DNA sequence: ACATTAAAAAGCA
DNA sequence: TGCTTTTTAATGT
C-alpha cells in the first residue's frame, strides 16, 4: 500500500462523507502524476472530473490569436471539469502543471452515479461552484477595464487589501501575471516602469512598494 | 494604445 | 555557465 494518496479526503467536495463512502469513491478514481509544464487537461481529454491532490494546475483558454488567457490556478483540493460532466462542451480549455503535480480523475459516468447515490454531494457541488463563479466575475471585471494600467493598479490594490501591507509581493512569474491581466510581458514591464516614474510605486523584482495608494485608486 | 519581434540584460540552478 | 525570465528598443496594427 504505497499510496498514502486518498485524494478523496483532500477534496472539500468529498471529505464530509463517511469513510465508507470515501473508500467507494476512491476506488473509482485513477491517479496520475505530472511534471512541471506537462499538459493535464486538453479539450479532447476533458470529459472527466479532475482533482488536484498535490502541486498546482493552471487553467487557461486560448484566444483567437493563440495567446493564452489564464482563468485560475487550481490548488490541492480544487477541481476542474465538473461542468463538462453535465454536457457543457467547453471547447478550448487547457490545464497545465505549474510544478510537479498529482491528479485524480473521475470518469463522467461514475461521477453521475455518485451524484444519484449521494444527494449531499450535489448540494456541496453547487455550493463550491457558486464560489467559483465569483472568481470568474472578478476575472471578467479585469477584462472589462479598458487600460492595462488600470488592470495592473487594481491588481496591486487587491494584493494590498489582502495583506494590509503596502509592501506587496507578486505571487507569480511576470509572464503569468501578464496573461492574467490579459496583456504581454512587454507591456506589463512598461506599465510597471510608468507607475514607478510617476512615483506611485517602487519595485525591486517582484517586490512592489505601493507609495501612493490614493493615486492608484484613481487610475482610469 | 497595445502587440509583435528581436535582442540585450538580469536571474537562477 | 547555460538556460529561463524580464526588460528594452524598433516596428507593426
PDB file of C-alpha atoms (C1' of nucleotides) in Angstrom:
ATOM      1  CA  UNK A   1       0.000   0.000   0.000  1.00  0.00           C
ATOM      2  CA  UNK A   2       2.368   2.681  -1.191  1.00  0.00           C
ATOM      3  CA  UNK A   3      -0.483   5.014  -1.898  1.00  0.00           C
ATOM      4  CA  UNK A   4      -0.905   7.410   1.025  1.00  0.00           C
ATOM      5  CA  UNK A   5      -2.905   9.157  -1.563  1.00  0.00           C
ATOM      6  CA  UNK A   6      -6.526   9.170  -0.598  1.00  0.00           C
ATOM      7  CA  UNK A   7      -7.102  12.263  -2.628  1.00  0.00           C
ATOM      8  CA  UNK A   8     -10.781  11.989  -1.922  1.00  0.00           C
ATOM      9  CA  UNK A   9     -10.133  13.064   1.652  1.00  0.00           C
ATOM     10  CA  UNK A  10      -8.330  16.160   0.453  1.00  0.00           C
ATOM     11  CA  UNK A  11     -11.240  17.474  -1.529  1.00  0.00           C
ATOM     12  CA  UNK A  12     -13.890  19.687   0.076  1.00  0.00           C
ATOM     13  CA  UNK A  13     -16.382  18.151  -2.288  1.00  0.00           C
ATOM     14  CA  UNK A  14     -15.963  14.708  -0.728  1.00  0.00           C
ATOM     15  CA  UNK A  15     -14.358  14.976   2.672  1.00  0.00           C
ATOM     16  CA  UNK A  16     -17.563  15.470   4.626  1.00  0.00           C
ATOM     17  CA  UNK A  17     -18.689  11.975   3.706  1.00  0.00           C
ATOM     18  CA  UNK A  18     -18.266   8.903   5.851  1.00  0.00           C
ATOM     19  CA  UNK A  19     -15.187   6.755   5.490  1.00  0.00           C
ATOM     20  CA  UNK A  20     -17.113   4.018   3.707  1.00  0.00           C
ATOM     21  CA  UNK A  21     -18.338   6.376   1.016  1.00  0.00           C
ATOM     22  CA  UNK A  22     -14.908   7.877   0.632  1.00  0.00           C
ATOM     23  CA  UNK A  23     -13.417   4.453   0.083  1.00  0.00           C
ATOM     24  CA  UNK A  24     -16.004   3.699  -2.523  1.00  0.00           C
ATOM     25  CA  UNK A  25     -15.314   6.926  -4.363  1.00  0.00           C
ATOM     26  CA  UNK A  26     -11.596   6.408  -4.108  1.00  0.00           C
ATOM     27  CA  UNK A  27     -11.914   3.056  -5.798  1.00  0.00           C
ATOM     28  CA  UNK A  28     -13.428   4.769  -8.813  1.00  0.00           C
ATOM     29  CA  UNK A  29     -10.609   7.236  -9.110  1.00  0.00           C
ATOM     30  CA  UNK A  30      -7.444   6.997 -11.165  1.00  0.00           C
ATOM     31  CA  UNK A  31      -4.242   8.674 -10.018  1.00  0.00           C
ATOM     32  CA  UNK A  32      -1.707  10.362 -12.204  1.00  0.00           C
ATOM     33  CA  UNK A  33       1.486  12.302 -11.664  1.00  0.00           C
ATOM     34  CA  UNK A  34       2.594  15.163 -13.854  1.00  0.00           C
ATOM     35  CA  UNK A  35       5.839  17.030 -14.057  1.00  0.00           C
ATOM     36  CA  UNK A  36       6.117  20.776 -14.300  1.00  0.00           C
ATOM     37  CA  UNK A  37       4.906  22.076 -17.635  1.00  0.00           C
ATOM     38  CA  UNK A  38       3.042  18.974 -18.709  1.00  0.00           C
ATOM     39  CA  UNK A  39      -0.474  19.285 -20.068  1.00  0.00           C
ATOM     40  CA  UNK A  40      -3.046  17.842 -17.706  1.00  0.00           C
ATOM     41  CA  UNK A  41      -6.234  18.983 -19.372  1.00  0.00           C
ATOM     42  CA  UNK A  42      -6.986  19.468 -23.026  1.00  0.00           C
ATOM     43  CA  UNK A  43     -10.293  19.829 -24.890  1.00  0.00           C
ATOM     44  CA  UNK A  44     -10.352  16.217 -26.047  1.00  0.00           C
ATOM     45  CA  UNK A  45      -9.493  14.534 -22.764  1.00  0.00           C
ATOM     46  CA  UNK A  46     -11.687  16.673 -20.588  1.00  0.00           C
ATOM     47  CA  UNK A  47     -14.865  14.645 -20.114  1.00  0.00           C
ATOM     48  CA  UNK A  48     -13.867  13.791 -16.569  1.00  0.00           C
ATOM     49  CA  UNK A  49     -13.598  15.403 -13.178  1.00  0.00           C
ATOM     50  CA  UNK A  50     -10.017  16.357 -12.487  1.00  0.00           C
ATOM     51  CA  UNK A  51      -8.915  16.867  -8.907  1.00  0.00           C
ATOM     52  CA  UNK A  52      -5.600  18.355  -7.828  1.00  0.00           C
ATOM     53  CA  UNK A  53      -4.102  16.364  -4.953  1.00  0.00           C
ATOM     54  CA  UNK A  54      -0.657  17.963  -4.820  1.00  0.00           C
ATOM     55  CA  UNK A  55       1.066  20.785  -6.642  1.00  0.00           C
ATOM     56  CA  UNK A  56      -0.811  23.312  -8.742  1.00  0.00           C
ATOM     57  CA  UNK A  57      -2.531  23.389 -12.086  1.00  0.00           C
ATOM     58  CA  UNK A  58      -3.151  26.477 -14.133  1.00  0.00           C
ATOM     59  CA  UNK A  59      -6.329  26.516 -16.159  1.00  0.00           C
ATOM     60  CA  UNK A  60      -6.491  28.668 -19.247  1.00  0.00           C
ATOM     61  CA  UNK A  61      -8.067  29.006 -22.649  1.00  0.00           C
ATOM     62  CA  UNK A  62      -6.599  30.161 -25.917  1.00  0.00           C
ATOM     63  CA  UNK A  63      -7.927  33.287 -27.565  1.00  0.00           C
ATOM     64  CA  UNK A  64      -8.176  33.817 -31.311  1.00  0.00           C
ATOM     65  CA  UNK A  65      -4.563  34.860 -31.868  1.00  0.00           C
ATOM     66  CA  UNK A  66      -3.310  31.880 -29.900  1.00  0.00           C
ATOM     67  CA  UNK A  67      -2.487  33.809 -26.777  1.00  0.00           C
ATOM     68  CA  UNK A  68      -3.438  32.181 -23.523  1.00  0.00           C
ATOM     69  CA  UNK A  69      -5.895  33.712 -21.123  1.00  0.00           C
ATOM     70  CA  UNK A  70      -5.296  32.392 -17.654  1.00  0.00           C
ATOM     71  CA  UNK A  71      -8.553  31.642 -15.870  1.00  0.00           C
ATOM     72  CA  UNK A  72      -7.437  30.382 -12.489  1.00  0.00           C
ATOM     73  CA  UNK A  73      -4.886  28.344 -10.646  1.00  0.00           C
ATOM     74  CA  UNK A  74      -6.248  25.188  -9.091  1.00  0.00           C
ATOM     75  CA  UNK A  75      -4.526  24.203  -5.867  1.00  0.00           C
ATOM     76  CA  UNK A  76      -4.709  20.963  -3.850  1.00  0.00           C
ATOM     77  CA  UNK A  77      -8.330  20.162  -3.067  1.00  0.00           C
ATOM     78  CA  UNK A  78      -9.620  22.082  -6.051  1.00  0.00           C
ATOM     79  CA  UNK A  79     -11.057  20.542  -9.127  1.00  0.00           C
ATOM     80  CA  UNK A  80     -11.890  21.269 -12.733  1.00  0.00           C
ATOM     81  CA  UNK A  81     -14.190  19.852 -15.330  1.00  0.00           C
ATOM     82  CA  UNK A  82     -17.428  19.452 -13.389  1.00  0.00           C
ATOM     83  CA  UNK A  83     -19.486  21.296 -15.997  1.00  0.00           C
ATOM     84  CA  UNK A  84     -18.107  19.050 -18.700  1.00  0.00           C
ATOM     85  CA  UNK A  85     -19.620  16.154 -16.820  1.00  0.00           C
ATOM     86  CA  UNK A  86     -23.043  17.597 -17.431  1.00  0.00           C
ATOM     87  CA  UNK A  87     -22.597  18.051 -21.135  1.00  0.00           C
ATOM     88  CA  UNK A  88     -21.318  21.613 -21.427  1.00  0.00           C
ATOM     89  CA  UNK A  89     -18.806  21.144 -24.211  1.00  0.00           C
ATOM     90  CA  UNK A  90     -16.219  23.688 -23.219  1.00  0.00           C
ATOM     91  CA  UNK A  91     -14.064  23.660 -26.296  1.00  0.00           C
ATOM     92  CA  UNK A  92     -10.687  25.272 -25.723  1.00  0.00           C
ATOM     93  CA  UNK A  93      -9.984  24.604 -22.085  1.00  0.00           C
ATOM     94  CA  UNK A  94      -6.482  23.613 -21.052  1.00  0.00           C
ATOM     95  CA  UNK A  95      -4.771  22.682 -17.818  1.00  0.00           C
ATOM     96  CA  UNK A  96      -1.046  22.624 -17.207  1.00  0.00           C
ATOM     97  CA  UNK A  97       1.091  21.633 -14.219  1.00  0.00           C
ATOM     98  CA  UNK A  98       2.831  24.635 -12.662  1.00  0.00           C
ATOM     99  CA  UNK A  99       5.027  22.290 -10.657  1.00  0.00           C
ATOM    100  CA  UNK A 100       5.189  18.566 -10.063  1.00  0.00           C
ATOM    101  CA  UNK A 101       1.546  17.771  -9.529  1.00  0.00           C
ATOM    102  CA  UNK A 102      -0.616  14.806  -8.610  1.00  0.00           C
ATOM    103  CA  UNK A 103      -4.029  14.460 -10.146  1.00  0.00           C
ATOM    104  CA  UNK A 104      -7.054  12.285  -9.513  1.00  0.00           C
ATOM    105  CA  UNK A 105      -9.569  11.699 -12.229  1.00  0.00           C
ATOM    106  CA  UNK A 106     -13.143  10.521 -12.020  1.00  0.00           C
ATOM    107  CA  UNK A 107     -14.939   9.280 -15.088  1.00  0.00           C
ATOM    108  CA  UNK A 108     -18.086  11.040 -16.179  1.00  0.00           C
ATOM    109  CA  UNK A 109     -20.396   8.039 -15.839  1.00  0.00           C
ATOM    110  CA  UNK A 110     -19.043   7.099 -12.397  1.00  0.00           C
ATOM    111  CA  UNK A 111     -19.452  10.637 -11.162  1.00  0.00           C
ATOM    112  CA  UNK A 112     -23.040  10.788 -12.303  1.00  0.00           C
ATOM    113  CA  UNK A 113     -23.804   7.564 -10.484  1.00  0.00           C
ATOM    114  CA  UNK A 114     -22.269   9.069  -7.353  1.00  0.00           C
ATOM    115  CA  UNK A 115     -24.466  12.122  -7.501  1.00  0.00           C
ATOM    116  CA  UNK A 116     -27.533   9.941  -7.746  1.00  0.00           C
ATOM    117  CA  UNK A 117     -26.490   7.888  -4.755  1.00  0.00           C
ATOM    118  CA  UNK A 118     -25.358  10.855  -2.658  1.00  0.00           C
ATOM    119  CA  UNK A 119     -27.707  13.838  -2.893  1.00  0.00           C
ATOM    120  CA  UNK A 120     -25.495  15.610  -0.380  1.00  0.00           C
ATOM    121  CA  UNK A 121     -22.780  15.690  -2.988  1.00  0.00           C
ATOM    122  CA  UNK A 122     -24.997  17.552  -5.389  1.00  0.00           C
ATOM    123  CA  UNK A 123     -25.616  20.297  -2.846  1.00  0.00           C
ATOM    124  CA  UNK A 124     -21.935  20.525  -1.987  1.00  0.00           C
ATOM    125  CA  UNK A 125     -21.047  20.741  -5.637  1.00  0.00           C
ATOM    126  CA  UNK A 126     -23.490  23.585  -6.093  1.00  0.00           C
ATOM    127  CA  UNK A 127     -22.101  25.499  -3.129  1.00  0.00           C
ATOM    128  CA  UNK A 128     -18.491  25.185  -4.244  1.00  0.00           C
ATOM    129  CA  UNK A 129     -19.404  26.077  -7.774  1.00  0.00           C
ATOM    130  CA  UNK A 130     -21.061  29.255  -6.601  1.00  0.00           C
ATOM    131  CA  UNK A 131     -17.769  30.433  -5.108  1.00  0.00           C
ATOM    132  CA  UNK A 132     -16.030  29.556  -8.314  1.00  0.00           C
ATOM    133  CA  UNK A 133     -18.290  31.715 -10.430  1.00  0.00           C
ATOM    134  CA  UNK A 134     -17.434  34.601  -8.134  1.00  0.00           C
ATOM    135  CA  UNK A 135     -13.830  34.252  -9.168  1.00  0.00           C
ATOM    136  CA  UNK A 136     -14.879  34.240 -12.786  1.00  0.00           C
ATOM    137  CA  UNK A 137     -16.693  37.512 -12.172  1.00  0.00           C
ATOM    138  CA  UNK A 138     -13.525  39.022 -10.799  1.00  0.00           C
ATOM    139  CA  UNK A 139     -11.671  37.906 -13.881  1.00  0.00           C
ATOM    140  CA  UNK A 140     -14.202  39.379 -16.285  1.00  0.00           C
ATOM    141  CA  UNK A 141     -14.124  42.553 -14.244  1.00  0.00           C
ATOM    142  CA  UNK A 142     -10.440  42.802 -15.178  1.00  0.00           C
ATOM    143  CA  UNK A 143     -11.104  42.277 -18.849  1.00  0.00           C
ATOM    144  CA  UNK A 144     -13.843  44.874 -18.933  1.00  0.00           C
ATOM    145  CA  UNK A 145     -11.449  47.559 -17.788  1.00  0.00           C
ATOM    146  CA  UNK A 146     -10.089  49.339 -20.791  1.00  0.00           C
ATOM    147  CA  UNK A 147      -6.469  50.006 -19.928  1.00  0.00           C
ATOM    148  CA  UNK A 148      -3.697  47.736 -18.797  1.00  0.00           C
ATOM    149  CA  UNK A 149      -2.590  50.459 -16.407  1.00  0.00           C
ATOM    150  CA  UNK A 150      -5.936  50.282 -14.700  1.00  0.00           C
ATOM    151  CA  UNK A 151      -5.943  46.497 -14.506  1.00  0.00           C
ATOM    152  CA  UNK A 152      -2.453  46.473 -13.041  1.00  0.00           C
ATOM    153  CA  UNK A 153      -3.311  49.130 -10.468  1.00  0.00           C
ATOM    154  CA  UNK A 154      -6.436  47.220  -9.463  1.00  0.00           C
ATOM    155  CA  UNK A 155      -4.460  44.017  -9.138  1.00  0.00           C
ATOM    156  CA  UNK A 156      -1.837  45.654  -6.931  1.00  0.00           C
ATOM    157  CA  UNK A 157      -4.523  47.190  -4.748  1.00  0.00           C
ATOM    158  CA  UNK A 158      -6.194  43.806  -4.407  1.00  0.00           C
ATOM    159  CA  UNK A 159      -2.945  42.370  -3.083  1.00  0.00           C
ATOM    160  CA  UNK A 160      -2.768  45.258  -0.641  1.00  0.00           C
ATOM    161  CA  UNK A 161      -6.309  44.629   0.538  1.00  0.00           C
ATOM    162  CA  UNK A 162      -5.465  41.031   1.335  1.00  0.00           C
ATOM    163  CA  UNK A 163      -2.344  41.744   3.374  1.00  0.00           C
ATOM    164  CA  UNK A 164      -2.981  45.315   4.550  1.00  0.00           C
ATOM    165  CA  UNK A 165       0.657  45.889   3.769  1.00  0.00           C
ATOM    166  CA  UNK A 166       1.865  48.348   1.121  1.00  0.00           C
ATOM    167  CA  UNK A 167       4.890  46.102   0.644  1.00  0.00           C
ATOM    168  CA  UNK A 168       3.440  43.640  -1.833  1.00  0.00           C
ATOM    169  CA  UNK A 169       4.964  40.518  -3.378  1.00  0.00           C
ATOM    170  CA  UNK A 170       3.846  39.333  -6.807  1.00  0.00           C
ATOM    171  CA  UNK A 171       2.990  35.658  -6.260  1.00  0.00           C
ATOM    172  CA  UNK A 172       3.693  34.505  -9.806  1.00  0.00           C
ATOM    173  CA  UNK A 173       6.007  34.996 -12.725  1.00  0.00           C
ATOM    174  CA  UNK A 174       5.637  38.235 -14.664  1.00  0.00           C
ATOM    175  CA  UNK A 175       4.799  36.203 -17.737  1.00  0.00           C
ATOM    176  CA  UNK A 176       1.838  34.710 -15.914  1.00  0.00           C
ATOM    177  CA  UNK A 177       0.733  37.997 -14.419  1.00  0.00           C
ATOM    178  CA  UNK A 178       0.716  39.422 -17.921  1.00  0.00           C
ATOM    179  CA  UNK A 179      -1.544  36.598 -19.071  1.00  0.00           C
ATOM    180  CA  UNK A 180      -3.742  37.080 -16.027  1.00  0.00           C
ATOM    181  CA  UNK A 181      -4.165  40.756 -16.839  1.00  0.00           C
ATOM    182  CA  UNK A 182      -4.751  39.954 -20.483  1.00  0.00           C
ATOM    183  CA  UNK A 183      -1.587  41.540 -21.829  1.00  0.00           C
ATOM    184  CA  UNK A 184       2.013  40.714 -22.721  1.00  0.00           C
ATOM    185  CA  UNK A 185       5.110  40.705 -20.503  1.00  0.00           C
ATOM    186  CA  UNK A 186       6.500  43.587 -22.541  1.00  0.00           C
ATOM    187  CA  UNK A 187       3.546  45.858 -21.961  1.00  0.00           C
ATOM    188  CA  UNK A 188       3.404  44.845 -18.322  1.00  0.00           C
ATOM    189  CA  UNK A 189       7.042  45.759 -17.884  1.00  0.00           C
ATOM    190  CA  UNK A 190       6.415  49.174 -19.421  1.00  0.00           C
ATOM    191  CA  UNK A 191       3.428  49.841 -17.188  1.00  0.00           C
ATOM    192  CA  UNK A 192       5.458  48.991 -14.125  1.00  0.00           C
ATOM    193  CA  UNK A 193       8.091  51.450 -15.234  1.00  0.00           C
ATOM    194  CA  UNK A 194       5.434  54.077 -15.929  1.00  0.00           C
ATOM    195  CA  UNK A 195       3.930  53.760 -12.457  1.00  0.00           C
ATOM    196  CA  UNK A 196       7.399  53.928 -10.983  1.00  0.00           C
ATOM    197  CA  UNK A 197       8.247  57.093 -12.887  1.00  0.00           C
ATOM    198  CA  UNK A 198       5.041  58.674 -11.652  1.00  0.00           C
ATOM    199  CA  UNK A 199       6.097  57.862  -8.113  1.00  0.00           C
ATOM    200  CA  UNK A 200       3.107  55.653  -7.367  1.00  0.00           C
ATOM    201  CA  UNK A 201       5.203  52.567  -6.684  1.00  0.00           C
ATOM    202  CA  UNK A 202       8.735  51.337  -6.055  1.00  0.00           C
ATOM    203  CA  UNK A 203       9.786  47.992  -7.398  1.00  0.00           C
ATOM    204  CA  UNK A 204      12.640  45.584  -6.917  1.00  0.00           C
ATOM    205  CA  UNK A 205      11.829  42.483  -8.925  1.00  0.00           C
ATOM    206  CA  UNK A 206       8.602  41.019  -7.630  1.00  0.00           C
ATOM    207  CA  UNK A 207       8.575  43.178  -4.508  1.00  0.00           C
ATOM    208  CA  UNK A 208       6.447  46.238  -5.024  1.00  0.00           C
ATOM    209  CA  UNK A 209       6.042  49.113  -2.611  1.00  0.00           C
ATOM    210  CA  UNK A 210       2.749  50.933  -3.030  1.00  0.00           C
ATOM    211  CA  UNK A 211       3.809  54.506  -2.348  1.00  0.00           C
ATOM    212  CA  UNK A 212       0.611  56.306  -3.299  1.00  0.00           C
ATOM    213  CA  UNK A 213      -2.489  54.220  -2.684  1.00  0.00           C
ATOM    214  CA  UNK A 214      -4.894  57.045  -3.422  1.00  0.00           C
ATOM    215  CA  UNK A 215      -3.419  57.750  -6.815  1.00  0.00           C
ATOM    216  CA  UNK A 216      -3.558  54.057  -7.674  1.00  0.00           C
ATOM    217  CA  UNK A 217      -7.264  54.023  -6.888  1.00  0.00           C
ATOM    218  CA  UNK A 218      -7.849  56.929  -9.214  1.00  0.00           C
ATOM    219  CA  UNK A 219      -6.313  55.466 -12.332  1.00  0.00           C
ATOM    220  CA  UNK A 220      -8.901  55.201 -15.083  1.00  0.00           C
TER     221      UNK A 220
ATOM    222  C1'  DA B   1      -2.648  52.109 -27.061  1.00  0.00           C
ATOM    223  C1'  DC B   2      -1.052  47.863 -27.417  1.00  0.00           C
ATOM    224  C1'  DA B   3       1.130  43.749 -29.931  1.00  0.00           C
ATOM    225  C1'  DT B   4       4.993  41.656 -32.140  1.00  0.00           C
ATOM    226  C1'  DT B   5       9.583  40.738 -32.978  1.00  0.00           C
ATOM    227  C1'  DA B   6      14.241  40.641 -31.797  1.00  0.00           C
ATOM    228  C1'  DA B   7      17.834  41.144 -28.793  1.00  0.00           C
ATOM    229  C1'  DA B   8      20.165  42.589 -24.528  1.00  0.00           C
ATOM    230  C1'  DA B   9      20.207  42.256 -19.578  1.00  0.00           C
ATOM    231  C1'  DA B  10      19.251  40.106 -15.334  1.00  0.00           C
ATOM    232  C1'  DG B  11      18.264  35.891 -12.573  1.00  0.00           C
ATOM    233  C1'  DC B  12      18.880  31.384 -11.304  1.00  0.00           C
ATOM    234  C1'  DA B  13      20.481  26.482 -10.873  1.00  0.00           C
TER     235       DA B  13
ATOM    236  C1'  DT C   1      27.930  28.634 -17.272  1.00  0.00           C
ATOM    237  C1'  DG C   2      23.850  27.693 -19.802  1.00  0.00           C
ATOM    238  C1'  DC C   3      19.079  28.181 -19.580  1.00  0.00           C
ATOM    239  C1'  DT C   4      14.984  30.932 -18.306  1.00  0.00           C
ATOM    240  C1'  DT C   5      12.796  35.251 -17.219  1.00  0.00           C
ATOM    241  C1'  DT C   6      12.492  40.151 -17.655  1.00  0.00           C
ATOM    242  C1'  DT C   7      13.488  44.460 -19.867  1.00  0.00           C
ATOM    243  C1'  DT C   8      14.489  47.497 -23.777  1.00  0.00           C
ATOM    244  C1'  DA C   9      14.030  49.049 -28.406  1.00  0.00           C
ATOM    245  C1'  DA C  10      12.175  49.131 -33.139  1.00  0.00           C
ATOM    246  C1'  DT C  11       8.386  48.412 -35.858  1.00  0.00           C
ATOM    247  C1'  DG C  12       3.594  46.962 -36.937  1.00  0.00           C
ATOM    248  C1'  DT C  13      -1.764  47.083 -36.309  1.00  0.00           C
TER     249       DT C  13
END
